[in-house]
Coordinates of N, CA and C in Angstrom, one line a residue:
M16 N -2.3 -63.7 -2.1 CA -1.9 -63.0 -3.3 C -1.3 -64.0 -4.3
S17 N -0.4 -64.8 -3.8 CA 0.3 -65.8 -4.7 C -0.7 -66.8 -5.3
K18 N -1.7 -67.1 -4.6 CA -2.7 -68.0 -5.1 C -3.5 -67.4 -6.3
L19 N -3.8 -66.1 -6.1 CA -4.5 -65.4 -7.2 C -3.6 -65.3 -8.4
I20 N -2.3 -65.0 -8.2 CA -1.4 -64.9 -9.3 C -1.3 -66.3 -10.1
F21 N -1.3 -67.3 -9.3 CA -1.2 -68.7 -9.9 C -2.5 -69.0 -10.7
L22 N -3.6 -68.6 -10.1 CA -4.9 -68.9 -10.8 C -5.0 -68.1 -12.0
L23 N -4.6 -66.8 -12.0 CA -4.6 -66.0 -13.2 C -3.7 -66.5 -14.2
A24 N -2.5 -67.0 -13.8 CA -1.5 -67.5 -14.8 C -2.1 -68.8 -15.4
A25 N -2.8 -69.6 -14.7 CA -3.4 -70.8 -15.2 C -4.5 -70.4 -16.3
F26 N -5.3 -69.5 -16.0 CA -6.3 -69.0 -16.9 C -5.6 -68.5 -18.2
I27 N -4.6 -67.7 -18.0 CA -3.9 -67.1 -19.2 C -3.2 -68.2 -20.0
G28 N -2.6 -69.2 -19.3 CA -1.9 -70.3 -20.0 C -2.9 -71.1 -20.8
L29 N -4.0 -71.4 -20.2 CA -5.0 -72.2 -21.0 C -5.6 -71.4 -22.1
A30 N -5.8 -70.1 -21.9 CA -6.5 -69.3 -22.9 C -5.5 -69.0 -24.1
A31 N -4.2 -69.1 -23.9 CA -3.3 -68.8 -24.9 C -3.5 -69.7 -26.2
F32 N -4.1 -70.9 -26.0 CA -4.3 -71.8 -27.1 C -5.4 -71.3 -28.1
N33 N -6.3 -70.5 -27.6 CA -7.4 -70.0 -28.5 C -7.8 -68.6 -28.0
P34 N -7.6 -67.6 -28.9 CA -8.0 -66.3 -28.6 C -9.5 -66.1 -28.2
A35 N -10.4 -66.8 -28.8 CA -11.8 -66.7 -28.4 C -12.0 -67.2 -27.0
T36 N -11.3 -68.3 -26.7 CA -11.4 -68.8 -25.3 C -10.8 -67.9 -24.3
A37 N -9.7 -67.2 -24.7 CA -9.1 -66.2 -23.8 C -10.1 -65.1 -23.5
R38 N -10.8 -64.6 -24.5 CA -11.8 -63.5 -24.2 C -12.9 -64.0 -23.3
T39 N -13.4 -65.2 -23.5 CA -14.4 -65.8 -22.7 C -13.9 -65.9 -21.3
M40 N -12.7 -66.4 -21.1 CA -12.2 -66.6 -19.7 C -12.0 -65.3 -19.0
D41 N -11.5 -64.3 -19.8 CA -11.4 -63.0 -19.2 C -12.7 -62.4 -18.7
K42 N -13.8 -62.6 -19.5 CA -15.1 -62.2 -19.0 C -15.5 -63.0 -17.8
Q43 N -15.3 -64.3 -17.8 CA -15.7 -65.1 -16.6 C -14.9 -64.6 -15.4
R44 N -13.6 -64.5 -15.5 CA -12.8 -64.1 -14.4 C -13.2 -62.7 -13.9
A45 N -13.5 -61.7 -14.8 CA -13.9 -60.4 -14.4 C -15.2 -60.4 -13.7
A46 N -16.1 -61.2 -14.2 CA -17.5 -61.3 -13.6 C -17.5 -62.0 -12.3
C47 N -16.6 -63.0 -12.1 CA -16.7 -63.8 -10.9 C -15.6 -63.7 -9.9
E48 N -14.7 -62.8 -10.1 CA -13.5 -62.7 -9.3 C -13.9 -62.3 -7.8
R49 N -14.7 -61.3 -7.6 CA -15.1 -61.0 -6.3 C -15.9 -62.1 -5.6
D50 N -16.8 -62.8 -6.3 CA -17.5 -63.9 -5.7 C -16.5 -65.0 -5.4
S51 N -15.6 -65.2 -6.2 CA -14.6 -66.3 -6.0 C -13.8 -66.0 -4.7
H52 N -13.4 -64.8 -4.5 CA -12.7 -64.4 -3.3 C -13.6 -64.5 -2.0
K53 N -14.8 -64.1 -2.2 CA -15.8 -64.1 -1.1 C -16.2 -65.5 -0.6
F54 N -16.5 -66.4 -1.6 CA -17.0 -67.7 -1.2 C -16.0 -68.8 -1.3
C55 N -15.0 -68.7 -2.1 CA -14.2 -69.8 -2.5 C -12.7 -69.6 -2.4
A56 N -12.3 -68.7 -1.5 CA -10.9 -68.4 -1.4 C -10.1 -69.6 -1.0
A57 N -10.7 -70.5 -0.2 CA -10.0 -71.7 0.3 C -9.7 -72.7 -0.8
E58 N -10.4 -72.5 -1.9 CA -10.3 -73.5 -3.0 C -9.2 -73.0 -4.0
E59 N -8.8 -71.8 -4.0 CA -7.8 -71.2 -4.9 C -6.4 -71.9 -4.6
P60 N -5.6 -72.2 -5.6 CA -5.7 -71.9 -7.0 C -6.3 -73.0 -7.9
N61 N -7.0 -74.0 -7.3 CA -7.6 -75.1 -8.1 C -8.8 -74.6 -8.8
A62 N -8.7 -74.3 -10.1 CA -9.8 -73.7 -10.9 C -11.0 -74.6 -10.9
I63 N -10.8 -75.9 -10.9 CA -12.0 -76.8 -10.9 C -12.7 -76.7 -9.6
A64 N -12.0 -76.7 -8.5 CA -12.6 -76.6 -7.2 C -13.3 -75.3 -7.0
V65 N -12.7 -74.2 -7.5 CA -13.3 -72.9 -7.5 C -14.6 -72.9 -8.2
E66 N -14.6 -73.4 -9.4 CA -15.9 -73.5 -10.2 C -16.9 -74.3 -9.5
R67 N -16.6 -75.4 -8.9 CA -17.5 -76.3 -8.1 C -18.1 -75.5 -6.9
C68 N -17.2 -74.7 -6.3 CA -17.6 -73.9 -5.1 C -18.6 -72.8 -5.5
L69 N -18.2 -72.1 -6.6 CA -19.1 -71.1 -7.1 C -20.5 -71.6 -7.5
R70 N -20.5 -72.8 -8.1 CA -21.8 -73.4 -8.4 C -22.6 -73.8 -7.2
A71 N -21.9 -74.1 -6.1 CA -22.6 -74.4 -4.8 C -23.2 -73.2 -4.2
H72 N -22.6 -72.0 -4.6 CA -23.1 -70.8 -4.0 C -23.9 -70.0 -5.1
M73 N -24.4 -70.7 -6.1 CA -25.1 -70.0 -7.2 C -26.1 -69.0 -6.8
N74 N -26.9 -69.3 -5.8 CA -28.0 -68.3 -5.4 C -27.4 -67.1 -4.7
E75 N -26.2 -67.1 -4.3 CA -25.5 -65.9 -3.7 C -24.6 -65.1 -4.6
L76 N -24.4 -65.6 -5.8 CA -23.5 -64.9 -6.7 C -24.0 -63.6 -7.3
S77 N -23.1 -62.8 -7.7 CA -23.6 -61.6 -8.4 C -24.3 -61.9 -9.7
S78 N -25.1 -61.0 -10.2 CA -25.8 -61.3 -11.4 C -24.9 -61.5 -12.6
A79 N -23.8 -60.7 -12.6 CA -22.8 -60.9 -13.7 C -22.2 -62.2 -13.7
C80 N -21.8 -62.7 -12.5 CA -21.2 -64.1 -12.5 C -22.2 -65.1 -12.8
K81 N -23.5 -65.0 -12.4 CA -24.5 -66.0 -12.7 C -24.7 -66.0 -14.3
R82 N -24.6 -64.9 -14.9 CA -24.8 -64.8 -16.4 C -23.7 -65.6 -17.0
Q83 N -22.5 -65.5 -16.5 CA -21.4 -66.3 -17.1 C -21.6 -67.8 -17.0
F84 N -22.1 -68.2 -15.9 CA -22.4 -69.7 -15.8 C -23.5 -70.1 -16.7
R85 N -24.5 -69.2 -16.9 CA -25.6 -69.5 -17.9 C -25.1 -69.6 -19.3
A86 N -24.2 -68.6 -19.6 CA -23.6 -68.6 -21.0 C -22.7 -69.8 -21.2
K87 N -22.1 -70.3 -20.2 CA -21.2 -71.4 -20.3 C -21.9 -72.7 -20.7
R88 N -23.2 -72.8 -20.2 CA -24.0 -74.0 -20.5 C -24.4 -74.1 -21.9
R89 N -24.4 -73.0 -22.6 CA -24.9 -73.0 -24.0 C -23.9 -73.7 -25.0

């Protein structure tokens, strides 16, 4: 639980610099939170490692989470 809180705090802290970034990060977190816990719990709270892990599991992710990764590439 403390790892999740730390990860969320890191997202909020980074997002505070730009409101548009905050909305994007909120969407990403909401779309990928379950997948993150399912596949990448050992990587939390390291956001970079979690993203790397999620990318490694791309074929297994929920469609909502996959959409966020596709949107991020644009």
